[in-house]
Each structure stands twice: as C-alpha cells, then as structure tokens.
C-alpha cells in the first residue's frame, strides 16, 4: 500500500499545508469528500471495492486524519512536520488497523471523539483495545 494520509473536513488552508507537508515527505494525501464518509476506510483507500449502499451517520464537521501504510519513521516525520511548519494539530487522528479498516468515517469519528474526550478527562476508554 502506498503510504497515504486521509483528510476529513480539511478542505481549507490547514488542509493545504498538510498536503504540502505530505508531498515533501513523499506521502500521498487524499481529501475524503462528504459523499464518501459512509464508505469503509479500506474502500476509500482502494483496498476494497466501494459499497453500493454506504453507511449513514450524523454529519460531522470535526477535522479527522487517518494514516495508512506509514512506517514509524514516516509517521514521526509527519507529526514533527506539523510542529516545524506550525500547523495546528488535528485532534481526531488514527492509524489504519485491521479493525478500523472496516469502519466508515462516521464510526471512526465517533470512536475517536469518545477516546479524545476520555483522554481529556484522564481516562483510558479502550484499554487493551486496538483501534
């Protein structure tokens, strides 16, 4: 798989900066359109065929980033690049796994949002669970 960064709700200046950073790191960056929020991550990445009847969910405006196929070095370089380029962090971010690859954007956003809220409260929502 080509190392890819999926960007949800980042069709703005911040998203352009992230795409430029990815380009310098030789990572593919792809904006996910609202029409694909109901597609599983694996389908959005071209690893599986798209669903004829994509999932539905409550529309969200949160920025979300999914890193797929990045080595630990590439991931560190990407996250360090955010700091160096003074790009504000994307609060909801995930690494593609065997589990979440079957989730659509709505499900991933829900899980990441709950996890982020728990983290802010100092809790571990998914102890021992691999997102």
mmCIF file of C-alpha atoms in Angstrom:
data_model
loop_
_atom_site.group_PDB
_atom_site.id
_atom_site.type_symbol
_atom_site.label_atom_id
_atom_site.label_comp_id
_atom_site.label_asym_id
_atom_site.label_seq_id
_atom_site.Cartn_x
_atom_site.Cartn_y
_atom_site.Cartn_z
ATOM 1 C CA UNK A 1 0.000 0.000 0.000
ATOM 2 C CA UNK A 2 1.236 3.489 -0.845
ATOM 3 C CA UNK A 3 1.648 5.433 2.415
ATOM 4 C CA UNK A 4 -1.479 7.583 2.472
ATOM 5 C CA UNK A 5 -2.990 10.234 4.728
ATOM 6 C CA UNK A 6 -6.768 10.582 4.528
ATOM 7 C CA UNK A 7 -8.110 14.018 5.399
ATOM 8 C CA UNK A 8 -11.704 14.567 6.514
ATOM 9 C CA UNK A 9 -13.120 18.113 6.696
ATOM 10 C CA UNK A 10 -9.775 19.673 5.834
ATOM 11 C CA UNK A 11 -10.652 21.494 2.621
ATOM 12 C CA UNK A 12 -9.066 24.683 3.931
ATOM 13 C CA UNK A 13 -5.692 26.376 4.413
ATOM 14 C CA UNK A 14 -4.715 23.897 7.138
ATOM 15 C CA UNK A 15 -5.519 21.009 4.783
ATOM 16 C CA UNK A 16 -3.407 22.592 2.029
ATOM 17 C CA UNK A 17 -0.477 22.884 4.452
ATOM 18 C CA UNK A 18 -0.881 19.224 5.440
ATOM 19 C CA UNK A 19 -0.975 18.171 1.772
ATOM 20 C CA UNK A 20 2.189 20.197 1.062
ATOM 21 C CA UNK A 21 3.907 18.593 4.058
ATOM 22 C CA UNK A 22 2.867 15.125 2.843
ATOM 23 C CA UNK A 23 4.226 15.908 -0.616
ATOM 24 C CA UNK A 24 7.637 16.831 0.836
ATOM 25 C CA UNK A 25 7.626 13.548 2.794
ATOM 26 C CA UNK A 26 6.613 11.535 -0.307
ATOM 27 C CA UNK A 27 3.275 10.582 1.267
ATOM 28 C CA UNK A 28 0.018 10.538 -0.636
ATOM 29 C CA UNK A 29 -2.624 12.846 0.860
ATOM 30 C CA UNK A 30 -6.266 12.473 -0.077
ATOM 31 C CA UNK A 31 -9.232 14.601 0.911
ATOM 32 C CA UNK A 32 -12.293 12.472 1.620
ATOM 33 C CA UNK A 33 -15.469 14.055 0.286
ATOM 34 C CA UNK A 34 -18.666 14.068 2.330
ATOM 35 C CA UNK A 35 -20.138 11.604 -0.170
ATOM 36 C CA UNK A 36 -17.517 9.044 0.956
ATOM 37 C CA UNK A 37 -17.940 9.451 4.731
ATOM 38 C CA UNK A 38 -20.153 6.321 4.699
ATOM 39 C CA UNK A 39 -17.564 4.182 2.898
ATOM 40 C CA UNK A 40 -15.269 1.893 4.909
ATOM 41 C CA UNK A 41 -11.716 3.219 5.234
ATOM 42 C CA UNK A 42 -10.428 0.231 3.243
ATOM 43 C CA UNK A 43 -12.742 1.235 0.367
ATOM 44 C CA UNK A 44 -11.692 4.895 0.499
ATOM 45 C CA UNK A 45 -8.082 3.704 0.267
ATOM 46 C CA UNK A 46 -8.870 1.448 -2.715
ATOM 47 C CA UNK A 47 -8.095 -1.742 -0.763
ATOM 48 C CA UNK A 48 -11.684 -2.999 -1.066
ATOM 49 C CA UNK A 49 -14.482 -2.258 -3.541
ATOM 50 C CA UNK A 50 -16.756 0.642 -2.626
ATOM 51 C CA UNK A 51 -20.118 -0.238 -1.123
ATOM 52 C CA UNK A 52 -23.202 0.260 -3.284
ATOM 53 C CA UNK A 53 -25.107 1.309 -0.167
ATOM 54 C CA UNK A 54 -22.641 3.199 2.025
ATOM 55 C CA UNK A 55 -23.255 3.605 5.729
ATOM 56 C CA UNK A 56 -25.124 6.570 7.069
ATOM 57 C CA UNK A 57 -24.480 8.661 10.110
ATOM 58 C CA UNK A 58 -24.810 12.058 11.613
ATOM 59 C CA UNK A 59 -22.868 14.571 9.540
ATOM 60 C CA UNK A 60 -19.838 15.928 11.364
ATOM 61 C CA UNK A 61 -17.540 18.880 10.830
ATOM 62 C CA UNK A 62 -14.644 17.695 13.018
ATOM 63 C CA UNK A 63 -11.287 17.531 11.284
ATOM 64 C CA UNK A 64 -10.029 13.962 11.126
ATOM 65 C CA UNK A 65 -6.857 12.372 9.778
ATOM 66 C CA UNK A 66 -6.153 8.692 9.081
ATOM 67 C CA UNK A 67 -2.599 7.487 8.464
ATOM 68 C CA UNK A 68 -2.440 4.310 6.385
ATOM 69 C CA UNK A 69 0.657 2.326 5.499
ATOM 70 C CA UNK A 70 3.124 4.767 7.070
ATOM 71 C CA UNK A 71 6.275 3.419 8.689
ATOM 72 C CA UNK A 72 7.008 4.630 12.223
ATOM 73 C CA UNK A 73 9.693 6.898 10.730
ATOM 74 C CA UNK A 74 7.220 8.404 8.245
ATOM 75 C CA UNK A 75 4.639 8.911 10.981
ATOM 76 C CA UNK A 76 7.172 10.625 13.244
ATOM 77 C CA UNK A 77 8.336 12.824 10.355
ATOM 78 C CA UNK A 78 4.739 13.796 9.600
ATOM 79 C CA UNK A 79 3.933 14.686 13.200
ATOM 80 C CA UNK A 80 7.240 16.552 13.632
ATOM 81 C CA UNK A 81 6.471 18.387 10.394
ATOM 82 C CA UNK A 82 3.248 19.689 11.941
ATOM 83 C CA UNK A 83 5.304 21.305 14.714
ATOM 84 C CA UNK A 84 8.051 22.610 12.416
ATOM 85 C CA UNK A 85 5.558 24.113 9.951
ATOM 86 C CA UNK A 86 3.381 25.392 12.824
ATOM 87 C CA UNK A 87 0.336 23.508 11.522
ATOM 88 C CA UNK A 88 -2.287 23.275 14.283
ATOM 89 C CA UNK A 89 -2.866 19.661 15.341
ATOM 90 C CA UNK A 90 -5.734 17.560 14.017
ATOM 91 C CA UNK A 91 -7.427 16.413 17.222
ATOM 92 C CA UNK A 92 -9.033 13.291 15.745
ATOM 93 C CA UNK A 93 -6.369 11.108 14.170
ATOM 94 C CA UNK A 94 -5.911 7.387 13.741
ATOM 95 C CA UNK A 95 -3.658 4.792 12.215
ATOM 96 C CA UNK A 96 -5.347 2.297 9.889
ATOM 97 C CA UNK A 97 -5.688 -1.117 11.549
ATOM 98 C CA UNK A 98 -7.316 -4.414 10.620
ATOM 99 C CA UNK A 99 -10.207 -3.440 12.913
ATOM 100 C CA UNK A 100 -10.895 0.152 11.894
ATOM 101 C CA UNK A 101 -10.321 -0.510 8.183
ATOM 102 C CA UNK A 102 -13.876 -1.886 8.113
ATOM 103 C CA UNK A 103 -15.300 1.222 9.794
ATOM 104 C CA UNK A 104 -16.735 4.105 7.846
ATOM 105 C CA UNK A 105 -15.889 7.732 8.566
ATOM 106 C CA UNK A 106 -18.916 8.135 10.847
ATOM 107 C CA UNK A 107 -17.954 5.173 13.058
ATOM 108 C CA UNK A 108 -14.288 6.208 13.177
ATOM 109 C CA UNK A 109 -15.199 9.778 14.107
ATOM 110 C CA UNK A 110 -17.481 8.528 16.888
ATOM 111 C CA UNK A 111 -14.785 6.249 18.347
ATOM 112 C CA UNK A 112 -12.038 8.882 18.084
ATOM 113 C CA UNK A 113 -14.281 11.560 19.580
ATOM 114 C CA UNK A 114 -15.138 9.362 22.581
ATOM 115 C CA UNK A 115 -11.484 8.437 23.020
ATOM 116 C CA UNK A 116 -10.398 12.090 22.773
ATOM 117 C CA UNK A 117 -12.977 13.143 25.378
ATOM 118 C CA UNK A 118 -11.852 10.341 27.714
ATOM 119 C CA UNK A 119 -8.216 11.395 27.238
ATOM 120 C CA UNK A 120 -9.115 14.979 28.173
ATOM 121 C CA UNK A 121 -10.676 13.590 31.370
ATOM 122 C CA UNK A 122 -7.564 11.498 32.038
ATOM 123 C CA UNK A 123 -9.283 8.177 31.382
ATOM 124 C CA UNK A 124 -8.415 5.273 29.085
ATOM 125 C CA UNK A 125 -11.595 4.433 27.203
ATOM 126 C CA UNK A 126 -10.287 1.486 25.200
ATOM 127 C CA UNK A 127 -7.713 -0.127 27.452
ATOM 128 C CA UNK A 128 -6.347 -3.143 25.668
ATOM 129 C CA UNK A 129 -8.442 -2.424 22.585
ATOM 130 C CA UNK A 130 -6.762 -1.886 19.241
ATOM 131 C CA UNK A 131 -8.308 0.959 17.266
#
